[in-house]
Short mmCIF file of C-alpha atoms and ligand atoms in Angstrom, two decimals:
data_model
loop_
_atom_site.label_atom_id
_atom_site.label_comp_id
_atom_site.label_asym_id
_atom_site.label_seq_id
_atom_site.Cartn_x
_atom_site.Cartn_y
_atom_site.Cartn_z
CA MET J 1 -36.12 -19.86 -34.14
CA ASP J 2 -39.16 -21.19 -34.59
CA PHE J 3 -41.84 -22.25 -32.15
CA GLN J 4 -44.30 -23.63 -34.58
CA LEU J 5 -44.66 -27.43 -35.22
CA THR J 6 -44.61 -28.92 -38.64
CA GLU J 7 -47.44 -30.21 -40.46
CA GLU J 8 -46.00 -33.66 -39.53
CA HIS J 9 -45.36 -33.17 -35.75
CA LEU J 10 -49.17 -32.11 -35.98
CA MET J 11 -50.36 -35.07 -37.41
CA ILE J 12 -47.96 -37.12 -35.24
CA GLN J 13 -49.65 -35.57 -32.54
CA LYS J 14 -53.13 -36.16 -33.30
CA ALA J 15 -52.38 -39.99 -34.24
CA ALA J 16 -50.79 -40.47 -30.52
CA ARG J 17 -53.84 -38.49 -29.20
CA ASP J 18 -56.60 -40.58 -31.02
CA PHE J 19 -54.73 -43.47 -29.99
CA ALA J 20 -54.31 -42.74 -26.46
CA LYS J 21 -58.08 -41.97 -26.15
CA ASN J 22 -59.23 -44.53 -28.07
CA GLU J 23 -57.08 -47.38 -27.32
CA LEU J 24 -55.62 -46.73 -24.18
CA LEU J 25 -58.03 -44.84 -21.90
CA PRO J 26 -60.88 -47.46 -21.90
CA GLY J 27 -58.89 -50.32 -19.91
CA VAL J 28 -56.19 -48.17 -18.20
CA ILE J 29 -57.56 -48.21 -14.78
CA GLU J 30 -57.98 -52.09 -14.77
CA ARG J 31 -54.60 -52.48 -16.09
CA ASP J 32 -53.13 -50.03 -13.37
CA GLU J 33 -55.16 -51.88 -10.51
CA LYS J 34 -54.43 -55.65 -11.93
CA MET J 35 -50.74 -55.03 -13.17
CA ILE J 36 -51.86 -56.27 -16.83
CA TYR J 37 -49.29 -55.69 -19.41
CA PRO J 38 -50.82 -53.98 -22.42
CA ALA J 39 -49.84 -56.70 -25.12
CA GLU J 40 -52.59 -56.01 -27.41
CA GLN J 41 -52.09 -52.10 -27.05
CA VAL J 42 -48.29 -52.61 -27.69
CA LYS J 43 -48.84 -54.39 -30.86
CA LYS J 44 -51.48 -51.39 -31.78
CA MET J 45 -48.65 -49.19 -31.00
CA ALA J 46 -46.04 -50.81 -33.40
CA GLU J 47 -48.66 -50.88 -36.20
CA LEU J 48 -48.63 -47.00 -35.61
CA GLY J 49 -45.13 -47.17 -36.00
CA PHE J 50 -44.43 -45.56 -32.08
CA LEU J 51 -41.81 -48.59 -31.39
CA GLY J 52 -39.22 -47.47 -33.62
CA MET J 53 -39.96 -43.68 -34.43
CA MET J 54 -36.40 -42.64 -34.97
CA THR J 55 -34.84 -45.62 -36.58
CA ASP J 56 -34.10 -44.95 -40.15
CA PRO J 57 -36.49 -46.64 -42.28
CA LYS J 58 -34.20 -49.06 -44.07
CA TYR J 59 -34.11 -50.53 -40.52
CA GLY J 60 -37.75 -50.76 -40.07
CA GLY J 61 -38.22 -47.50 -38.10
CA GLY J 62 -40.37 -44.23 -38.97
CA GLY J 63 -37.21 -42.18 -39.60
CA MET J 64 -38.50 -39.27 -37.66
CA ASP J 65 -36.91 -36.37 -35.44
CA THR J 66 -36.71 -36.65 -31.90
CA ILE J 67 -39.20 -33.64 -31.34
CA SER J 68 -41.89 -36.09 -32.89
CA TYR J 69 -41.02 -38.75 -30.42
CA VAL J 70 -41.17 -35.99 -27.73
CA ILE J 71 -44.58 -35.12 -28.82
CA ALA J 72 -45.71 -38.89 -29.25
CA MET J 73 -44.52 -39.69 -25.68
CA GLU J 74 -46.23 -36.56 -24.43
CA GLU J 75 -49.93 -37.66 -25.54
CA ILE J 76 -49.28 -41.45 -24.73
CA SER J 77 -48.31 -40.48 -21.14
CA LYS J 78 -50.89 -37.94 -20.68
CA VAL J 79 -53.34 -41.34 -20.31
CA GLU J 80 -51.01 -44.15 -19.79
CA ALA J 81 -47.33 -43.85 -18.73
CA GLY J 82 -47.36 -47.62 -18.06
CA ILE J 83 -47.22 -47.84 -21.76
CA SER J 84 -45.27 -45.10 -22.49
CA VAL J 85 -42.34 -46.36 -20.72
CA VAL J 86 -42.36 -49.71 -22.92
CA MET J 87 -42.35 -47.18 -26.09
CA SER J 88 -39.59 -45.08 -24.23
CA VAL J 89 -37.19 -47.95 -23.53
CA ASN J 90 -37.81 -49.57 -26.95
CA ASN J 91 -36.90 -46.42 -28.93
CA SER J 92 -34.30 -44.52 -26.80
CA LEU J 93 -32.44 -47.34 -25.00
CA VAL J 94 -32.75 -50.07 -27.36
CA CYS J 95 -33.34 -49.18 -30.98
CA TRP J 96 -31.26 -46.12 -30.77
CA GLY J 97 -28.17 -47.94 -29.00
CA LEU J 98 -28.42 -50.79 -31.51
CA GLU J 99 -28.66 -48.11 -34.75
CA THR J 100 -26.08 -45.93 -33.24
CA PHE J 101 -23.36 -48.22 -32.14
CA GLY J 102 -24.47 -51.91 -33.42
CA THR J 103 -22.87 -53.75 -36.58
CA GLU J 104 -24.50 -54.24 -39.66
CA GLU J 105 -25.32 -58.03 -38.82
CA GLN J 106 -26.74 -56.90 -35.66
CA LYS J 107 -28.79 -54.28 -36.97
CA GLN J 108 -30.40 -56.67 -39.72
CA LYS J 109 -30.86 -59.57 -36.92
CA TYR J 110 -32.28 -57.38 -34.38
CA LEU J 111 -33.04 -53.74 -34.95
CA ILE J 112 -35.42 -54.40 -37.90
CA PRO J 113 -37.58 -56.45 -35.69
CA LEU J 114 -37.27 -54.44 -32.98
CA ALA J 115 -38.04 -51.02 -34.59
CA THR J 116 -41.09 -52.46 -36.53
CA GLY J 117 -42.20 -53.53 -33.01
CA GLU J 118 -42.49 -57.17 -33.80
CA ILE J 119 -40.53 -57.94 -30.77
CA THR J 120 -39.48 -55.54 -28.12
CA GLY J 121 -36.21 -55.04 -26.27
CA ALA J 122 -35.11 -54.53 -22.64
CA PHE J 123 -32.14 -52.56 -21.28
CA CYS J 124 -30.33 -54.29 -18.58
CA LEU J 125 -28.04 -52.08 -16.58
CA SER J 126 -29.23 -51.87 -12.83
CA GLU J 127 -28.21 -54.88 -10.24
CA PRO J 128 -29.31 -55.28 -6.88
CA GLU J 129 -25.84 -53.27 -5.55
CA ALA J 130 -25.42 -51.11 -8.75
CA GLY J 131 -28.17 -48.46 -9.26
CA SER J 132 -27.09 -44.76 -9.47
CA ASP J 133 -23.30 -46.26 -9.30
CA ALA J 134 -23.62 -47.93 -12.49
CA THR J 135 -19.79 -48.67 -12.39
CA SER J 136 -19.81 -51.46 -9.66
CA GLN J 137 -21.16 -54.12 -12.24
CA ARG J 138 -21.18 -57.34 -10.49
CA THR J 139 -22.70 -59.30 -13.26
CA THR J 140 -19.56 -60.92 -15.53
CA ALA J 141 -19.07 -61.78 -18.79
CA ILE J 142 -16.00 -63.63 -19.32
CA ASP J 143 -14.24 -63.84 -22.44
CA LYS J 144 -14.06 -67.42 -23.66
CA GLY J 145 -12.58 -66.45 -27.01
CA ASP J 146 -15.15 -66.54 -29.71
CA HIS J 147 -17.92 -66.16 -27.02
CA TYR J 148 -18.57 -64.78 -23.59
CA ILE J 149 -20.04 -66.60 -20.31
CA VAL J 150 -22.17 -64.27 -18.36
CA ASN J 151 -23.48 -64.76 -14.85
CA GLY J 152 -25.20 -62.21 -12.61
CA THR J 153 -28.42 -60.52 -11.62
CA LYS J 154 -30.15 -57.50 -13.49
CA ASN J 155 -32.89 -55.72 -11.12
CA TRP J 156 -35.71 -53.71 -12.27
CA ILE J 157 -35.78 -54.45 -15.94
CA THR J 158 -38.64 -52.76 -17.71
CA ASN J 159 -40.00 -55.10 -20.43
CA GLY J 160 -38.26 -57.72 -18.51
CA ASN J 161 -40.78 -60.46 -19.16
CA SER J 162 -42.07 -59.41 -22.45
CA ALA J 163 -38.89 -58.49 -24.39
CA SER J 164 -37.38 -60.75 -26.84
CA VAL J 165 -33.90 -59.25 -26.45
CA TYR J 166 -31.92 -57.64 -23.73
CA LEU J 167 -28.77 -55.32 -24.04
CA VAL J 168 -26.65 -56.53 -20.92
CA ILE J 169 -24.17 -54.40 -19.17
CA ALA J 170 -21.58 -56.64 -17.53
CA GLN J 171 -17.97 -56.80 -16.37
CA THR J 172 -15.47 -58.67 -18.39
CA ASN J 173 -12.26 -57.18 -16.73
CA THR J 174 -12.39 -56.06 -13.10
CA GLU J 175 -9.16 -54.80 -13.32
CA LEU J 176 -9.80 -52.20 -16.07
CA GLY J 177 -12.68 -50.95 -13.88
CA HIS J 178 -15.47 -49.17 -15.94
CA ARG J 179 -13.31 -49.68 -19.14
CA GLY J 180 -13.32 -53.36 -18.61
CA ILE J 181 -17.53 -53.25 -18.97
CA ASN J 182 -19.15 -54.73 -22.15
CA ALA J 183 -22.34 -54.39 -23.68
CA LEU J 184 -24.04 -57.76 -25.11
CA ILE J 185 -27.02 -58.60 -26.81
CA VAL J 186 -28.56 -61.55 -24.93
CA GLU J 187 -31.68 -63.40 -26.57
CA LYS J 188 -34.42 -63.94 -23.91
CA ASP J 189 -34.70 -67.93 -24.69
CA THR J 190 -30.94 -68.56 -24.38
CA GLU J 191 -30.29 -71.44 -21.76
CA GLY J 192 -29.40 -69.50 -18.63
CA VAL J 193 -31.88 -67.05 -18.59
CA THR J 194 -34.38 -67.01 -15.97
CA VAL J 195 -37.19 -63.99 -15.44
CA GLY J 196 -38.06 -63.53 -11.75
CA ALA J 197 -41.49 -62.24 -10.41
CA LYS J 198 -43.12 -59.08 -11.88
CA GLU J 199 -42.78 -56.21 -9.34
CA ASN J 200 -45.62 -54.97 -7.25
CA LYS J 201 -44.74 -51.12 -8.15
CA MET J 202 -46.34 -48.24 -6.90
CA GLY J 203 -47.02 -46.53 -10.47
CA ILE J 204 -46.76 -47.46 -14.31
CA ARG J 205 -48.16 -50.78 -12.84
CA ALA J 206 -49.21 -51.93 -16.27
CA SER J 207 -45.52 -52.35 -17.29
CA ASP J 208 -43.77 -55.10 -16.42
CA THR J 209 -40.85 -55.10 -14.50
CA HIS J 210 -38.71 -57.70 -13.53
CA SER J 211 -35.26 -59.08 -12.28
CA ILE J 212 -33.48 -61.21 -14.50
CA MET J 213 -31.02 -63.93 -13.57
CA PHE J 214 -28.43 -64.97 -15.89
CA GLN J 215 -26.45 -68.26 -14.97
CA ASP J 216 -23.59 -69.40 -17.43
CA VAL J 217 -25.35 -67.89 -20.38
CA VAL J 218 -23.28 -68.49 -23.71
CA VAL J 219 -23.29 -65.23 -25.61
CA PRO J 220 -21.54 -65.27 -28.98
CA LYS J 221 -18.93 -62.59 -29.66
CA GLU J 222 -20.56 -61.24 -32.83
CA ASN J 223 -23.26 -60.05 -30.03
CA ARG J 224 -20.95 -57.72 -28.09
CA ILE J 225 -21.55 -53.92 -28.92
CA GLY J 226 -18.81 -51.91 -29.83
CA GLU J 227 -15.40 -52.41 -29.01
CA ASP J 228 -14.12 -54.47 -26.01
CA GLY J 229 -14.56 -52.49 -23.05
CA PHE J 230 -17.04 -49.84 -24.55
CA GLY J 231 -20.11 -51.20 -22.45
CA PHE J 232 -20.50 -48.53 -19.78
CA LYS J 233 -19.76 -45.61 -22.35
CA PHE J 234 -22.73 -47.43 -24.24
CA ALA J 235 -24.75 -47.17 -21.58
CA MET J 236 -24.04 -43.71 -20.72
CA LYS J 237 -24.29 -42.22 -24.18
CA THR J 238 -27.74 -44.31 -24.45
CA LEU J 239 -29.11 -42.96 -21.30
CA ALA J 240 -28.41 -39.56 -22.29
CA GLY J 241 -30.85 -39.87 -24.99
CA GLY J 242 -33.34 -41.98 -23.07
CA ARG J 243 -33.58 -38.87 -20.24
CA ILE J 244 -35.66 -37.26 -23.20
CA GLY J 245 -37.90 -39.77 -23.53
CA ILE J 246 -38.67 -39.94 -19.55
CA ALA J 247 -38.58 -36.08 -19.69
CA ALA J 248 -41.33 -36.29 -22.34
CA GLN J 249 -43.07 -38.81 -20.06
CA ALA J 250 -42.97 -36.81 -17.22
CA LEU J 251 -44.44 -33.71 -19.22
CA GLY J 252 -46.86 -36.06 -20.47
CA ILE J 253 -48.34 -37.07 -16.93
CA ALA J 254 -48.00 -33.53 -15.93
CA SER J 255 -50.18 -32.28 -18.61
CA GLY J 256 -52.52 -35.06 -18.58
CA ALA J 257 -53.43 -34.03 -14.87
CA TYR J 258 -53.49 -30.67 -15.60
CA GLU J 259 -55.90 -31.05 -18.45
CA LEU J 260 -58.13 -33.13 -15.97
CA ALA J 261 -57.81 -30.58 -13.40
CA VAL J 262 -59.04 -27.46 -15.70
CA ALA J 263 -62.00 -29.48 -16.80
CA TYR J 264 -62.82 -30.43 -13.44
CA SER J 265 -62.56 -26.87 -11.83
CA LYS J 266 -65.36 -25.87 -14.34
CA GLU J 267 -67.70 -28.43 -13.42
CA ARG J 268 -67.40 -28.62 -9.79
CA LYS J 269 -69.26 -26.30 -7.62
CA ALA J 270 -68.41 -25.04 -4.07
CA PHE J 271 -69.90 -22.02 -2.34
CA GLY J 272 -72.35 -21.40 -4.97
CA THR J 273 -69.71 -21.08 -8.11
CA GLU J 274 -67.40 -23.59 -10.37
CA ILE J 275 -64.32 -23.86 -8.24
CA ALA J 276 -62.27 -22.49 -11.20
CA ASN J 277 -63.89 -18.85 -9.79
CA HIS J 278 -61.81 -19.35 -6.77
CA GLN J 279 -58.28 -17.56 -6.97
CA ALA J 280 -57.03 -20.25 -4.87
CA ILE J 281 -57.56 -22.82 -7.69
CA GLN J 282 -56.87 -20.23 -10.66
CA PHE J 283 -53.22 -19.88 -9.14
CA LYS J 284 -52.83 -23.81 -9.11
CA LEU J 285 -53.72 -23.96 -12.55
CA ALA J 286 -51.56 -21.08 -13.79
CA ASP J 287 -48.75 -22.36 -12.03
CA MET J 288 -49.18 -25.74 -13.45
CA ALA J 289 -49.57 -23.99 -16.85
CA THR J 290 -46.20 -22.21 -16.63
CA GLU J 291 -44.24 -25.24 -15.27
CA ILE J 292 -45.60 -27.63 -17.99
CA GLU J 293 -45.07 -25.00 -20.84
CA ALA J 294 -41.58 -24.72 -19.34
CA SER J 295 -41.04 -28.58 -19.27
CA ARG J 296 -42.09 -28.94 -23.07
CA MET J 297 -39.65 -26.35 -24.04
CA LEU J 298 -36.70 -28.04 -22.52
CA CYS J 299 -37.70 -31.29 -23.93
CA PHE J 300 -37.74 -29.68 -27.28
CA LYS J 301 -34.74 -27.87 -26.84
CA ALA J 302 -32.90 -31.29 -25.76
CA ALA J 303 -34.70 -33.39 -28.72
CA TRP J 304 -33.46 -30.55 -31.25
CA LEU J 305 -30.20 -30.53 -29.77
CA LYS J 306 -29.83 -34.26 -30.54
CA ASP J 307 -31.36 -33.67 -33.88
CA GLN J 308 -28.71 -31.46 -34.62
CA ASN J 309 -25.75 -33.71 -33.66
CA LYS J 310 -25.38 -31.04 -30.97
CA ASP J 311 -24.07 -32.17 -27.45
CA TYR J 312 -27.47 -32.82 -25.33
CA ASN J 313 -26.19 -34.43 -22.36
CA MET J 314 -26.60 -31.30 -19.90
CA ALA J 315 -29.89 -30.28 -22.05
CA SER J 316 -31.07 -33.63 -21.35
CA ALA J 317 -30.29 -34.01 -17.83
CA ILE J 318 -31.98 -30.39 -17.14
CA ALA J 319 -35.29 -31.63 -19.24
CA LYS J 320 -35.54 -34.67 -17.08
CA VAL J 321 -34.76 -33.25 -13.58
CA PHE J 322 -37.43 -30.12 -13.92
CA ALA J 323 -40.00 -32.05 -16.04
CA SER J 324 -40.17 -35.21 -13.61
CA GLU J 325 -40.39 -32.58 -10.61
CA THR J 326 -42.95 -30.64 -12.53
CA ALA J 327 -45.01 -33.69 -12.85
CA MET J 328 -45.14 -34.75 -8.82
CA ARG J 329 -45.96 -31.15 -7.94
CA THR J 330 -48.86 -30.81 -11.07
CA THR J 331 -50.20 -34.35 -10.17
CA THR J 332 -50.25 -33.65 -6.51
CA GLU J 333 -51.96 -30.49 -6.94
CA ALA J 334 -54.23 -31.79 -9.81
CA VAL J 335 -55.68 -34.37 -6.67
CA GLN J 336 -55.79 -31.19 -4.56
CA VAL J 337 -58.02 -29.73 -7.37
CA HIS J 338 -60.23 -32.73 -7.44
CA GLY J 339 -60.51 -32.95 -3.34
CA GLY J 340 -61.78 -36.23 -2.30
CA TYR J 341 -62.69 -37.42 -5.60
CA GLY J 342 -59.14 -36.84 -6.56
CA TYR J 343 -58.28 -39.45 -4.19
CA VAL J 344 -60.12 -42.51 -5.82
CA LYS J 345 -59.44 -44.22 -9.09
CA GLU J 346 -62.19 -43.03 -11.26
CA TYR J 347 -60.87 -39.57 -11.70
CA HIS J 348 -57.31 -40.85 -13.14
CA VAL J 349 -55.45 -38.28 -11.14
CA GLU J 350 -54.26 -40.31 -8.40
CA ARG J 351 -52.62 -42.78 -10.89
CA LEU J 352 -51.06 -39.88 -12.45
CA MET J 353 -49.54 -39.06 -9.31
CA ARG J 354 -48.36 -42.41 -8.31
CA ASP J 355 -47.03 -42.80 -12.08
CA ALA J 356 -44.82 -39.26 -11.98
CA LYS J 357 -42.82 -40.68 -8.77
CA ILE J 358 -41.01 -43.15 -11.00
CA THR J 359 -39.85 -39.79 -13.39
CA GLN J 360 -37.71 -39.41 -10.70
CA ILE J 361 -35.91 -42.29 -10.32
CA TYR J 362 -35.35 -44.02 -13.36
CA GLU J 363 -32.87 -43.60 -15.96
CA GLY J 364 -31.06 -41.43 -13.35
CA THR J 365 -32.46 -40.30 -10.08
CA SER J 366 -33.08 -36.49 -9.81
CA GLU J 367 -29.76 -36.47 -7.63
CA VAL J 368 -27.63 -38.08 -10.57
CA GLN J 369 -29.35 -35.55 -12.96
CA ARG J 370 -28.10 -32.49 -10.90
CA ILE J 371 -24.61 -34.20 -10.78
CA VAL J 372 -24.64 -34.35 -14.43
CA ILE J 373 -25.92 -30.76 -14.84
CA SER J 374 -23.21 -29.59 -12.16
CA ARG J 375 -20.26 -31.25 -13.68
CA SER J 376 -21.34 -29.40 -17.28
CA VAL J 377 -21.56 -26.17 -15.36
CA LEU J 378 -18.34 -26.31 -13.50
CA ARG J 379 -16.25 -27.84 -16.67
C1 LIG F 401 -40.19 -49.52 -12.07
C2 LIG F 401 -38.50 -49.01 -12.34
C3 LIG F 401 -38.00 -49.44 -13.93
C4 LIG F 401 -36.85 -49.65 -14.29
N1 LIG F 401 -36.57 -50.02 -15.46
C5 LIG F 401 -34.96 -50.11 -15.51
C6 LIG F 401 -34.59 -50.60 -16.80
O1 LIG F 401 -35.30 -51.07 -17.66
N2 LIG F 401 -33.17 -50.83 -16.90
C7 LIG F 401 -32.36 -50.70 -15.82
O2 LIG F 401 -31.00 -50.78 -15.98
N3 LIG F 401 -32.93 -50.08 -14.42
C8 LIG F 401 -33.94 -49.76 -14.65
N4 LIG F 401 -34.62 -49.51 -13.34
C9 LIG F 401 -33.55 -48.88 -12.21
C10 LIG F 401 -33.47 -47.59 -12.11
O3 LIG F 401 -32.65 -46.87 -13.07
C11 LIG F 401 -32.57 -47.28 -10.49
O4 LIG F 401 -33.33 -47.87 -9.72
C12 LIG F 401 -32.14 -46.10 -10.61
O5 LIG F 401 -30.99 -45.69 -11.04
C13 LIG F 401 -31.56 -45.87 -9.14
O6 LIG F 401 -30.97 -46.60 -8.64
P1 LIG F 401 -31.29 -47.42 -7.34
O7 LIG F 401 -32.48 -47.89 -7.16
O8 LIG F 401 -30.04 -48.39 -6.69
O9 LIG F 401 -30.68 -46.32 -5.94
P2 LIG F 401 -29.41 -45.64 -5.48
O10 LIG F 401 -28.34 -45.80 -6.40
O11 LIG F 401 -29.28 -46.71 -4.19
O12 LIG F 401 -29.89 -44.67 -4.77
C14 LIG F 401 -30.61 -44.49 -3.74
C15 LIG F 401 -30.89 -42.75 -3.16
O13 LIG F 401 -29.48 -42.41 -3.41
C16 LIG F 401 -28.98 -41.42 -4.12
N5 LIG F 401 -27.53 -41.35 -4.51
C17 LIG F 401 -27.02 -42.21 -5.14
N6 LIG F 401 -25.86 -42.06 -5.63
C18 LIG F 401 -25.79 -40.07 -5.07
C19 LIG F 401 -24.73 -39.33 -5.09
N7 LIG F 401 -23.17 -39.78 -5.60
N8 LIG F 401 -24.99 -38.08 -5.09
C20 LIG F 401 -26.53 -38.06 -4.47
N9 LIG F 401 -27.13 -38.80 -4.36
C21 LIG F 401 -27.19 -40.18 -4.74
C22 LIG F 401 -30.07 -41.58 -5.29
O14 LIG F 401 -30.29 -40.33 -6.05
C23 LIG F 401 -31.41 -41.99 -4.46
O15 LIG F 401 -32.32 -41.19 -4.01
C24 LIG F 401 -35.93 -49.06 -13.05
C25 LIG F 401 -36.39 -48.88 -11.94
C26 LIG F 401 -37.71 -48.97 -11.46
C27 LIG F 401 -38.10 -48.59 -10.09
#
């Protein structure tokens, strides 16, 4: 066992920290308030190699381990979770899914531009009537020989407008239930694809979340990922790794709020002394530090298991449920440490508190994570 980060990990941490401080912090409040998609910043993130961190260099990626990804996600999420979600979806759901299960042709055509960040991708599973219960897909992909015809609506799609490529989960054979589901690569500019209005969200407001409508969209058969009927498994396997990214995002949101609370507690005076000298504040900081450290260890453990090709399904669910609940508690307490100043935008902690909530919802709610964990416990 080794709790030390390597030289390479430390370099990635510094690069991500500098990027967040220099490129994200200056405009983060405005982007949140006006729901501005951080296009310019996403481009810079691509230049730094953050959009395909774990992808093999032969497909345009950085060839890094999942620990590096957790480290970078934490640093970027400390400042702007609205952009780290773009990074998370592109890395964990789109690039990883294509690299692991795609054909060589699909990798050449789609993975290379996605991993280099020339374009971004989106993962389209949720529907108006299918969220936690992802088996009840109403979007259909009817087999027409050499192509599929896709009809239906996907909801809450991150990168919905900015992405050039969608990975779409759809039902081909209803009689086979979840074994009749397929995963298809759909280019955004295909005829019949319509992007709905941008969602006006509580948090991660800079990210572009949209519903996507598919009407008689023709998708060539060579764009199916895996064997016929592999789509549901594809989605579940991809989301198991995606949870590590979201756990790391939650960790970053928590540690960003914690760092701000520590700094503020040393400056703000009440009753003739810095509030950091009041034990009630000290204990809040102690609880934050404890839970954040535990979250970080859980993220690293899940990432390490993934890198060792061991089963990480339970570990990623544990990391996500714990880190996301830590993010909610920590950000709420960070607002409390700031008093009235915590309630206004300039001090950042109110945004982090709003951003934290989504980590308990997407890529499997906290309740769904507990289902995953308890299934492993009782197996
Ligand atoms: C900002 C944002 C971005 C998103 N990005 C994407 C994306 O890029 N791609 C994508 O496909 N989806 C995305 N989603 C969708 C997200 O994954 C779903 O919202 C989530 O899975 C929950 O589904 P739901 O909203 O339908 O809630 P429901 O499934 O309707 O759940 C409602 C409540 O019931 C609980 N519940 C449901 N079933 C059970 C059960 N068996 N036991 C106990 N409790 C249960 C849930 O935990 C929740 O508390 C995004 C959502 C948001 C808000």
